[in-house]
Coordinates of C-alpha atoms and ligand atoms in Angstrom, one line a residue:
X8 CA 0.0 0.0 0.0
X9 CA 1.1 3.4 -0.2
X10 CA 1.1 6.1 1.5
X11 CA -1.4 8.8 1.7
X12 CA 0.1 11.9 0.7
X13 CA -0.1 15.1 2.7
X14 CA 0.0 18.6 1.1
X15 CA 1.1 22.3 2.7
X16 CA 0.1 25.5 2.5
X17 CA 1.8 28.0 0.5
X18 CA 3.0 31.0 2.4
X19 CA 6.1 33.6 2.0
X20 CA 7.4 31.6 -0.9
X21 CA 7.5 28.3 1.0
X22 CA 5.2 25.0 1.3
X23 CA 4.0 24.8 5.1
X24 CA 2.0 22.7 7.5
X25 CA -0.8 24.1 9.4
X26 CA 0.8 26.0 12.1
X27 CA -1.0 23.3 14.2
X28 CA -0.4 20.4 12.2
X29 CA -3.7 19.8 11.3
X30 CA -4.9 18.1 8.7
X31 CA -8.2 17.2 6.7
X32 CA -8.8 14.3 4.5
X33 CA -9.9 14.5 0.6
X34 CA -11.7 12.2 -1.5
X35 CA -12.8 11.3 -4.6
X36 CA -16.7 11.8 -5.1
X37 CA -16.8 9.1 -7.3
X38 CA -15.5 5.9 -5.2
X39 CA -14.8 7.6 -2.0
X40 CA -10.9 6.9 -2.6
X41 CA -8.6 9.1 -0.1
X42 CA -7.0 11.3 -2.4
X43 CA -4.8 12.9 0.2
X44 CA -4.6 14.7 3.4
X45 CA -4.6 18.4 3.7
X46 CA -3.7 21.3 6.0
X47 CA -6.8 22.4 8.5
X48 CA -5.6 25.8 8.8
X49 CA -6.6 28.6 11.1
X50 CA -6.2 32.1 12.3
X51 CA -2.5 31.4 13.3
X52 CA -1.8 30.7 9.2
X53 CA -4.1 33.2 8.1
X54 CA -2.6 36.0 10.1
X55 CA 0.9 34.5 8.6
X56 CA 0.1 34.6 5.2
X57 CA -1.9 37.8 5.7
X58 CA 1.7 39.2 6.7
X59 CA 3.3 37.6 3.9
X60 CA 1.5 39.3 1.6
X61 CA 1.3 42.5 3.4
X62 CA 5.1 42.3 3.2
X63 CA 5.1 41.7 -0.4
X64 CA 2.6 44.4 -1.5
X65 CA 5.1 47.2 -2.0
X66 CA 7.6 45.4 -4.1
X67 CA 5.1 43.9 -6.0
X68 CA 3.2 46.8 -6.5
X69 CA 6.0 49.1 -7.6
X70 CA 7.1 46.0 -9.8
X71 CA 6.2 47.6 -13.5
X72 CA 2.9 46.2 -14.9
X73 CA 4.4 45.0 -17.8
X74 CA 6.8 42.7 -16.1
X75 CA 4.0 41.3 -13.5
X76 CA 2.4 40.3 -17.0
X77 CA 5.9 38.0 -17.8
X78 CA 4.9 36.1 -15.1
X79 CA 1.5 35.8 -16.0
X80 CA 2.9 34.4 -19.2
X81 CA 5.1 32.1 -18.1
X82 CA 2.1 31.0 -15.7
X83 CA -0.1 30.7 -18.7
X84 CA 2.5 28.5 -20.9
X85 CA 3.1 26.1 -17.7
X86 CA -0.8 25.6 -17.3
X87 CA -0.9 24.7 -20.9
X88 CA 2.0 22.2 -20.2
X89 CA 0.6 20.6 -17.1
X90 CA -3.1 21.1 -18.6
X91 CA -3.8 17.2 -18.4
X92 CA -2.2 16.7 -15.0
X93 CA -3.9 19.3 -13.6
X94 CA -7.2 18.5 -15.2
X95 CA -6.9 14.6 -14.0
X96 CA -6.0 16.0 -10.4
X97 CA -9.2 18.4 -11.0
X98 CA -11.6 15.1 -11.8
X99 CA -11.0 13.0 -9.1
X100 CA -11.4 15.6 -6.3
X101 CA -14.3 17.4 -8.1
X102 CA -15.7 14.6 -10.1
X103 CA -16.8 16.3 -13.4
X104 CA -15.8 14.5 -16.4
X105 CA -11.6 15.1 -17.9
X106 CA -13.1 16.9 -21.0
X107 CA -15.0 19.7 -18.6
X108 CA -12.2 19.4 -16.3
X109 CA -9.9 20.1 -19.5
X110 CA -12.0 23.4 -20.1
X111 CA -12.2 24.5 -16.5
X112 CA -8.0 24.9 -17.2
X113 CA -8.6 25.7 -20.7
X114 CA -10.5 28.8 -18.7
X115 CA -7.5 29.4 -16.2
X116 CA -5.1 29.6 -19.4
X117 CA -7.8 31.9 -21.4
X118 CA -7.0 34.3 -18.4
X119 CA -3.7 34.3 -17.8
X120 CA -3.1 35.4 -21.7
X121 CA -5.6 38.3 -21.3
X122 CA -4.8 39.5 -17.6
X123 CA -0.6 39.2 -18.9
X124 CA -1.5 41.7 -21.8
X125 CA -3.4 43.7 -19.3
X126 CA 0.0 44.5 -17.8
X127 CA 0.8 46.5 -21.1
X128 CA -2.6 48.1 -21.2
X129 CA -4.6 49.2 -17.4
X130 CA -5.7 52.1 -19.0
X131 CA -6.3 55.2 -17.1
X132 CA -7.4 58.4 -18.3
X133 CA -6.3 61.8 -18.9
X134 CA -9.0 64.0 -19.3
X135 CA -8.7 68.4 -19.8
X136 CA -8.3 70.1 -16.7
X137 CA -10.3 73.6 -16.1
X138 CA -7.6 75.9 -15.0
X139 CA -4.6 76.9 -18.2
X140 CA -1.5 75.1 -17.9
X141 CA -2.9 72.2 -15.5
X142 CA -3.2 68.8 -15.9
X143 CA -5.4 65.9 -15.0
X144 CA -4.9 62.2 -14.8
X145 CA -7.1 59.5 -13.7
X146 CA -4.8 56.4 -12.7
X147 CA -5.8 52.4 -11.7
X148 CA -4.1 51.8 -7.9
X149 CA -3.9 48.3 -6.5
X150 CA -5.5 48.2 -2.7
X151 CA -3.3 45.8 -0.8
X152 CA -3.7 42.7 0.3
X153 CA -6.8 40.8 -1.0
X154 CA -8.5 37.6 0.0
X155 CA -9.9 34.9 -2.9
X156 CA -12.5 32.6 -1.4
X157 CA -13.4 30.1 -4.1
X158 CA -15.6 27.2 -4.3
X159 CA -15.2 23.7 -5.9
X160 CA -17.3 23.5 -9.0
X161 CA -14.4 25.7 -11.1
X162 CA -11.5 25.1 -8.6
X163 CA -8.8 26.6 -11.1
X164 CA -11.0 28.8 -13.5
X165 CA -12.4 30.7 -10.4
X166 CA -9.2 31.2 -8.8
X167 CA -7.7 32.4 -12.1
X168 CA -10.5 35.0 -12.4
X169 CA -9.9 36.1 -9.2
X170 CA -6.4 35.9 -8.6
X171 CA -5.3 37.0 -11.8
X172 CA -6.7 40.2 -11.8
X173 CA -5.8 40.8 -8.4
X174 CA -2.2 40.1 -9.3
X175 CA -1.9 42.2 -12.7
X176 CA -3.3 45.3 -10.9
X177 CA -0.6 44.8 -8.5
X178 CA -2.3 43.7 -4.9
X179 CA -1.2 40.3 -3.4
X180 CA -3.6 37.7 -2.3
X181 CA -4.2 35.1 0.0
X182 CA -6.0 32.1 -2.1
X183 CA -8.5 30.4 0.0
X184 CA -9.8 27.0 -2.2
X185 CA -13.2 25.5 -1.1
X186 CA -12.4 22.0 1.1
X187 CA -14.1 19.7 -1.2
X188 CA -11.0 20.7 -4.0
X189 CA -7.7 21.8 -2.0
X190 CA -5.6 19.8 -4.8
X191 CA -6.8 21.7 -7.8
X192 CA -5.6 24.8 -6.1
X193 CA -2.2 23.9 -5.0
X194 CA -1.3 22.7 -8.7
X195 CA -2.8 26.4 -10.0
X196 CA -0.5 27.9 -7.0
X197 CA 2.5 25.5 -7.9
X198 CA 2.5 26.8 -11.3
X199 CA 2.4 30.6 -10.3
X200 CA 6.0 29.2 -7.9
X201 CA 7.5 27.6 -10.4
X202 CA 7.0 30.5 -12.8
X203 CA 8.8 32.9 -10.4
X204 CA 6.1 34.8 -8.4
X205 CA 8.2 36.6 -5.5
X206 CA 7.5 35.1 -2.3
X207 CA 4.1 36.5 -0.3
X208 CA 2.7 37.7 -4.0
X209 CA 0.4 34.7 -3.7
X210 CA 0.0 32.4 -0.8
X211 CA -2.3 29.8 -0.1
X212 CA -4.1 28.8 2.7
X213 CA -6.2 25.2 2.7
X214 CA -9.0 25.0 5.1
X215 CA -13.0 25.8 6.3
X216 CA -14.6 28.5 6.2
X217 CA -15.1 29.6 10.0
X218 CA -11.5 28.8 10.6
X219 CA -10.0 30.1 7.1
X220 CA -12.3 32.2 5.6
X221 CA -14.2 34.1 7.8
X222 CA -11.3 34.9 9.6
X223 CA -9.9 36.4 6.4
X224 CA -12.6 38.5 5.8
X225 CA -11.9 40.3 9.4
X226 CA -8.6 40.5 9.1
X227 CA -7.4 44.3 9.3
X228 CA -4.8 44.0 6.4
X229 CA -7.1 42.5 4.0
X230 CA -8.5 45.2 1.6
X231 CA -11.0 43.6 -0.2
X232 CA -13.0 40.5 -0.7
X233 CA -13.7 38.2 -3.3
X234 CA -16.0 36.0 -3.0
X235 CA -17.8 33.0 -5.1
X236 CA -20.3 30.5 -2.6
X237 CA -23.6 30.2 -1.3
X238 CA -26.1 32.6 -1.1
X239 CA -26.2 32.1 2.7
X240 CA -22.2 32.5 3.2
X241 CA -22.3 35.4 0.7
X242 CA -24.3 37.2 2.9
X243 CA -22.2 36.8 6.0
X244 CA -19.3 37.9 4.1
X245 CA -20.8 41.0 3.2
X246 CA -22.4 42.2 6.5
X247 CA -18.7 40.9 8.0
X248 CA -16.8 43.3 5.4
X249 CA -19.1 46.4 5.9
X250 CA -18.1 46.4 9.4
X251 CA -14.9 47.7 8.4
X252 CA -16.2 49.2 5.3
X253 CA -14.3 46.7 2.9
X254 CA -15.1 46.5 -0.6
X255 CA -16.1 43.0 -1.7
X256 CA -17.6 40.9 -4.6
X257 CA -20.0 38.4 -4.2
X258 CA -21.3 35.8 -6.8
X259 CA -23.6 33.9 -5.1
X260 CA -25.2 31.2 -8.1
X261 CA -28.2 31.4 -10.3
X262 CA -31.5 29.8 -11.3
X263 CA -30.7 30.3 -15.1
X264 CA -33.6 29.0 -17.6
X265 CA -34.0 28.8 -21.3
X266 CA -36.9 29.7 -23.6
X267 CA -37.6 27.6 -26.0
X268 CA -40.1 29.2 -28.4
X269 CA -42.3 27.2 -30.9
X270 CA -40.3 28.5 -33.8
X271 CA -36.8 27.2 -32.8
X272 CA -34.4 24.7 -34.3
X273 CA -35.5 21.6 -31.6
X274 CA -32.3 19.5 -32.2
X275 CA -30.1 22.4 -31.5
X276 CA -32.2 23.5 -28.4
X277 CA -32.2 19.6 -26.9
X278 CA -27.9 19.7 -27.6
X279 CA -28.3 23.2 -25.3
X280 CA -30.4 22.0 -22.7
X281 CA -28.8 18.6 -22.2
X282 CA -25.4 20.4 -22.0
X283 CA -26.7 23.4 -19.9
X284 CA -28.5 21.1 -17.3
X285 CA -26.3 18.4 -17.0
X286 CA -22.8 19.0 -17.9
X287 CA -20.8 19.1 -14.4
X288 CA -23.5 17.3 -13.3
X289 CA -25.9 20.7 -13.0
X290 CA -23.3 22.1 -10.5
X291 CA -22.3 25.3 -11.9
X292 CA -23.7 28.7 -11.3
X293 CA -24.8 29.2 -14.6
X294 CA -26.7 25.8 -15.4
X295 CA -29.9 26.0 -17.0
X296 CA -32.4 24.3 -14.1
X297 CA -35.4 25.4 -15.9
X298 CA -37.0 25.2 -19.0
X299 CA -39.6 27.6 -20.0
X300 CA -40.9 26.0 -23.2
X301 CA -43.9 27.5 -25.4
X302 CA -46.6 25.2 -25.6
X303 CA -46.8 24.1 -29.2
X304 CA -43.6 22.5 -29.4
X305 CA -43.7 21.3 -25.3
X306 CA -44.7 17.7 -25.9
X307 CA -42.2 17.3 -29.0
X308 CA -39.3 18.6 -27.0
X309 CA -40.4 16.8 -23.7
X310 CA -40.2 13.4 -25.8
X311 CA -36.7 14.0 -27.4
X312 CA -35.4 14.9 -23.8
X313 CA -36.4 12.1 -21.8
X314 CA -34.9 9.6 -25.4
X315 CA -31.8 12.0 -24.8
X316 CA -31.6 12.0 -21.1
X317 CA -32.2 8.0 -21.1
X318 CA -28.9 7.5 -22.7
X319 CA -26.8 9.5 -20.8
X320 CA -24.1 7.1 -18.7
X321 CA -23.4 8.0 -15.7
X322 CA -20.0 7.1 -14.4
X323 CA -16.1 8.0 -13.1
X324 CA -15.4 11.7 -14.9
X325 CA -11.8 9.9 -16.1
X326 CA -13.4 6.9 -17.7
X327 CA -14.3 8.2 -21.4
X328 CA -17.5 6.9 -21.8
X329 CA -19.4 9.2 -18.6
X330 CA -21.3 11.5 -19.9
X331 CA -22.0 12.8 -16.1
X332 CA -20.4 12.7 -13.1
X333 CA -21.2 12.3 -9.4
X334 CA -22.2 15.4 -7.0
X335 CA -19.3 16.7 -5.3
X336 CA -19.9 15.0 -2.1
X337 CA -23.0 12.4 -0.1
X338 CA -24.1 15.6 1.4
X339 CA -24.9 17.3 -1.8
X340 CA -26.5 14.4 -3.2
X341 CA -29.3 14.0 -0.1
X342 CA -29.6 18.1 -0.5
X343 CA -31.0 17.0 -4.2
X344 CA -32.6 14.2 -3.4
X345 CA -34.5 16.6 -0.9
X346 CA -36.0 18.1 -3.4
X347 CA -38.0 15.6 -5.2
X348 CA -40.2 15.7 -2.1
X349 CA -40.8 19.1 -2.2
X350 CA -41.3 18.7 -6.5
X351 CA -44.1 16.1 -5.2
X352 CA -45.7 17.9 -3.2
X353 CA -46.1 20.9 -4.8
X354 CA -47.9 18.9 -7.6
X355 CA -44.6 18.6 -9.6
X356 CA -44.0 15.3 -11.7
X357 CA -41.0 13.1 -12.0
X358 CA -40.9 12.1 -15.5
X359 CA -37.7 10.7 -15.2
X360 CA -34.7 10.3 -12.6
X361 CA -35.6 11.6 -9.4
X362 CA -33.1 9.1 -7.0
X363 CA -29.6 8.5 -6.4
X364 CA -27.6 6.1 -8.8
X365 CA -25.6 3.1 -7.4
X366 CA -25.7 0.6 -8.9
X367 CA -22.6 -1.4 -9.7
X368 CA -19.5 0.6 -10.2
X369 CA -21.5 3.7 -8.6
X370 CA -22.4 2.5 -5.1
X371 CA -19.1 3.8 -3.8
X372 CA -20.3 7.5 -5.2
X373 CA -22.6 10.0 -4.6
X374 CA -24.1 9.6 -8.3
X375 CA -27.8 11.3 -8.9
X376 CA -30.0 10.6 -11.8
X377 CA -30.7 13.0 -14.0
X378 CA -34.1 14.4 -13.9
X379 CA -36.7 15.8 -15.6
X380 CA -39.7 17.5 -13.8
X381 CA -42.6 18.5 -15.4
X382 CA -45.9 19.9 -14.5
X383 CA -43.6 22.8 -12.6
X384 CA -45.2 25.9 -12.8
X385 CA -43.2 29.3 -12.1
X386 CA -43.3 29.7 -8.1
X387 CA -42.8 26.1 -7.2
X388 CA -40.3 25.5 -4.9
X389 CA -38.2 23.8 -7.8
X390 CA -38.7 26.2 -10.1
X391 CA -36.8 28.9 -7.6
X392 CA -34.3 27.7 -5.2
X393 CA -31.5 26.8 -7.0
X394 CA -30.6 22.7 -6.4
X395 CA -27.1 22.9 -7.6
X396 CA -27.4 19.0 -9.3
X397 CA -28.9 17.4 -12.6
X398 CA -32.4 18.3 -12.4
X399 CA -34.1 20.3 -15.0
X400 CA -37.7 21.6 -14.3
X401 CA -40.1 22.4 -17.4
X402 CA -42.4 25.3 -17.5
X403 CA -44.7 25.7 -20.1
X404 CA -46.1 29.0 -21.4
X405 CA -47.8 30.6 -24.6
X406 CA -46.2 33.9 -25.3
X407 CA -42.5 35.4 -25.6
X408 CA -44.0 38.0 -22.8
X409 CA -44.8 35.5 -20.5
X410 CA -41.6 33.8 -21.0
X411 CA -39.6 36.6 -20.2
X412 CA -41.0 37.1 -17.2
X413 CA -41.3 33.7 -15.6
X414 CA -37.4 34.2 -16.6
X415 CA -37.0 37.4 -14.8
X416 CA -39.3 35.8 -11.5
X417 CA -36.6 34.7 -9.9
X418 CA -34.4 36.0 -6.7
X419 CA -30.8 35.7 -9.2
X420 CA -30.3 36.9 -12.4
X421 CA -27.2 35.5 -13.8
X422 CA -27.6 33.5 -17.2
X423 CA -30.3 33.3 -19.4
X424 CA -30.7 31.5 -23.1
X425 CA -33.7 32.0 -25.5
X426 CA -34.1 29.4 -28.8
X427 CA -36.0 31.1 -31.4
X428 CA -35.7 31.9 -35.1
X429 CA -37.4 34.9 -35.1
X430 CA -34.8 37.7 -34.7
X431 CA -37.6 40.2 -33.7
X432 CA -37.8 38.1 -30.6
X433 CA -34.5 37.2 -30.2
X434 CA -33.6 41.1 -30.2
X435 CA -36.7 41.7 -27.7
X436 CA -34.7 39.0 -25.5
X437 CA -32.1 40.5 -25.4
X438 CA -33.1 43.6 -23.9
X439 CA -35.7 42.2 -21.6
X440 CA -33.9 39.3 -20.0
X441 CA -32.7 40.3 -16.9
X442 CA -29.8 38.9 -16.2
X443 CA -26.2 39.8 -16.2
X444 CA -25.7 37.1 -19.0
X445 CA -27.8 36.6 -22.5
X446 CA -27.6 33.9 -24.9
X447 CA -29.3 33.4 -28.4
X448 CA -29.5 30.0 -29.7
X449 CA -27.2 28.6 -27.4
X450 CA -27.5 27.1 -23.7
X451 CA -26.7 29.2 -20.5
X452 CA -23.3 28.1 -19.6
X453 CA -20.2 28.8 -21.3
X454 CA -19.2 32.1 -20.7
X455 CA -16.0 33.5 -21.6
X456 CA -13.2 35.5 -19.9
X457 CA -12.9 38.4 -21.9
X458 CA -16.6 39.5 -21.2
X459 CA -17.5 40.4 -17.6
X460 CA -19.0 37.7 -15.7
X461 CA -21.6 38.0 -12.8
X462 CA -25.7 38.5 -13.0
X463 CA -27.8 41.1 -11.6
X464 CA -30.4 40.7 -8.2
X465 CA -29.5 37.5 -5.8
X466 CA -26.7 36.5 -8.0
X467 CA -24.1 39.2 -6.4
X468 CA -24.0 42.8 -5.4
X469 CA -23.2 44.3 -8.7
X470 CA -19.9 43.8 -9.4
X471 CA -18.8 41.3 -12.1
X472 CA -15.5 39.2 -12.5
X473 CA -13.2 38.0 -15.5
X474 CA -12.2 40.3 -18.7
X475 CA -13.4 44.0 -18.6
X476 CA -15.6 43.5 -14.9
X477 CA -12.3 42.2 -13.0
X478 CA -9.7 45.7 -12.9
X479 CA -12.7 48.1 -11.6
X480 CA -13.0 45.8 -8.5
X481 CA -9.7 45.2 -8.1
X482 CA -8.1 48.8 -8.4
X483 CA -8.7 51.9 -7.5
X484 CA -8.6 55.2 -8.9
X485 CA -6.5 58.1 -8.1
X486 CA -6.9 61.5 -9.3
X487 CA -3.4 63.6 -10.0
X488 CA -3.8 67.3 -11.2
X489 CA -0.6 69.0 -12.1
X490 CA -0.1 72.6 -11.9
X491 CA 2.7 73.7 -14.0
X492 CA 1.5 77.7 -14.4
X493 CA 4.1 78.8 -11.7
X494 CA 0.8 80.8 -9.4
X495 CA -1.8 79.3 -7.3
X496 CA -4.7 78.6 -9.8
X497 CA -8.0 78.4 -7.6
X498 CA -10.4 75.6 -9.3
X499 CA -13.9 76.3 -9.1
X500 CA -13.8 80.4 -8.0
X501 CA -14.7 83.1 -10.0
X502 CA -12.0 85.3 -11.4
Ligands
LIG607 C1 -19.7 28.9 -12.4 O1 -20.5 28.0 -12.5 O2 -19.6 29.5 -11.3 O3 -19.9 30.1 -18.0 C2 -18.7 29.4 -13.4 C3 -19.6 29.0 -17.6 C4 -18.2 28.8 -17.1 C5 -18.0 29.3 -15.8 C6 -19.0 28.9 -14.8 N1 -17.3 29.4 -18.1 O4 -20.4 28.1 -17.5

């Protein structure tokens, strides 16, 4: 047999144990197996790596834009090296299948290459001044140190958006990775080491929330907050960072739908809806968990789902022939299974799925069906709590009106997706779905980094992440006027 192995922290430049000697154990969601064992860390390490990075921030921050790209770049050609390593890693702790896991680094790479060239761009502006002989400059300033809290479902594309623009702007961070996926994040960290980060520009500290993150989120030194969870943790974090008037993002998940109007190309909206609902097993932020379908082409698309969904094989994300994975954990999978109860008795029907999977190779996992609800109208439980698994609830309705606003009923507003050839209403779509994301003829997942990332109501508080959304939260601005008349010049009094 061989032995487990344990992981460190990453802090100052070096690989440490909980200052405790803690650990936690990891497994695969899949089969149970004990990936490895990993440091419970607490205030003593967070206040250590918080100084770290507080040491490093002045270096780093007078370190010229440009050359904090480099490393970016370097970090960006070693992720595309160790792509399938890390992406095998990612599977087995997180359970999605290699070719999502793939992506979710694909993602990680995307960002590095955009956030490097940032280092040549993070425009500013210089705008007239009022006064003759005066200038006046609008610059980006990094704000310290700042904390990433990041959950499992994208454990190295979320840290990227974060962390990457953090870094580029010129703070330093303190990386805390969600305790279902600890391994994910130390291979994204060990990348940014061996590329030649400068010790306490990026540390990471493995642990729980209470003892990890909220701490973080208190800590004096830490400037800002960025934060990707549950609704319910999100809102801690924010009433915990207002106490000390911290700025913070929040992207708190979604109960994204697609429109299917009677008009649309069927085979391409069933390839959309089987991809939005249950790729990653219905466990990211921005998978389609309802389906708002008009009524003339309700039963058609209703029967090619449940011949679709029949043939989906469930099984290990690294075995090429799963189509879905398990939930991350046994936990998550009653949590689903919770809700066929409440689907029933709301008047809800299972038309198919609706229990956990385990037979044969699955019984060691926490597998779940995929499932298919219909009979779901637009304030049943189902149809607005998001369930974070494979289960897809169908709404019908008879007008592109009514559509968009059982879309827009919701408490989050992230992702939405209409089908329709009609570009009138496609158009009309656009402008009326609200949500901070909008696709036409395609599902609601897939977003890419160069757009800004993040949805309106519930889903956050307003500020998005990735590509243009990720500088504004993690700068600030500074105003410079220049005199160079030789008097005092007295803006705004009359002459
Ligand atoms: C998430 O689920 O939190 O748009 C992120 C997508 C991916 C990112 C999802 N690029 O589906």
């Amino acid at each position: 047999m061989s032995e487990t192995p344990t992981y460190r922290n990453y802090i100052a430049g070096e690989w440490v144990a909980a200052d405790d000697g803690r650990t936690s154990e990891n497994h695969d969601p899949a089969n149970g197996d004990l990936i490895g064992l990993f440091p419970r860390s607490a205030q003593a390490d967070v206040d250590r790596a918080v100084a770290a990075a507080k040491a490093a921030y002045d270096g780093w921050r007078r370190t010229p834009a440009p050359k904090r790209g480099e490393i970016l770049y370097r970090v960006g050609r070693l992720l595309e090296e160790r792509k399938e390593d890390i992406a095998r890693s990612l599977t087995r702790e997180m359970g999605k299948v290699l070719v999502e896991a793939r992506g979710d680094v694909q993602e990680a790479i995307d960002m590095a290459y955009y956030m490097a060239g940032e280092g040549r761009r993070l425009f500013g502006v210089i705008v007239p001044a009022e006064l003759p002989n005066k200038a006046a400059y609008g610059m980006r300033e990094p704000m310290g140190v700042v904390a990433c809290v990041t959950p499992w479902n994208f454990p190295v594309a979320i840290p990227s958006w974060k962390t990457m623009a953090a870094l580029i702007a010129g703070n330093t961070v303190v990386l805390k990775p969600a305790t279902d996926t600890p391994l994910s994040a130390l291979k994204y960290v060990e990348v940014f080491a061996d590329a030649g980060i400068p010790a306490g520009v990026l540390n990471l500290v493995m642990g729980s929330g209470s003892e990890v993150g909220m701490p973080l989120v208190r800590h004096p030194d830490v400037a800002a907050i960025s934060f990707t969870g549950s609704n319910e943790v999100g809102r801690e974090v924010n009433v915990e960072a207002a106490r000390n008037l911290k700025r913070v993002t929040l992207e708190l998940g979604g109960k994204n739908a697609i429109i299917v109007m009677d008009d649309a190309d069927l085979d391409l909206a069933v390839d959309g809806i089987l991809w939005s609902a249950f790729g990653t097993t219905g466990q990211r932020c921005t998978a389609c968990s309802r389906l708002i379908v008009q009524r003339g082409v309700a039963r058609d698309l209703e029967g090619r789902l449940l011949d679709r969904i029949a043939s989906l094989r469930l099984g290990h994300g690294l075995e090429s022939t799963t189509d879905v994975g398990p939930l991350i954990n046994a936990g998550q999978q009653k949590n689903v299974h919770s809700y066929m109860e409440v689907a029933r008795q709301d008047g809800a029907r299972i038309l198919c799925g609706g229990e956990p999977a385990s037979d044969g190779a699955l019984a060691g996992g926490s597998f779940y069906k995929p499932t298919l609800l219909g009979g779901v109208t637009p304030n049943m439980r189902v149809a607005q709590e998001e369930i974070f698994g494979p289960v897809l609830s169908m709404i019908e309705v008879g007008t592109l009106d009514e559509a968009i606003a059982v879309n827009n009923g919701t408490k989050y507003g992230l992702s939405s997706s209409i089908f329709t050839r009609d570009v009138n209403a496609a158009q009309t779509a656009m402008r009326e779905l609200a949500t901070g994301i909008v696709y036409i003829n395609a599902g609601t997942i897939g977003a890419e980094i160069q757009l800004p990332f993040g949805g309106t109501r519930g889903t956050g508080n307003g500020h998005r992440e990735a590509g243009l959304g990720a500088l504004e939260f993690f700068t600030e601005w500074k105003a410079v006027y220049v005199d160079y008349s030789g008097k005092l010049q007295r803006a705004q009094i009359d002459a």
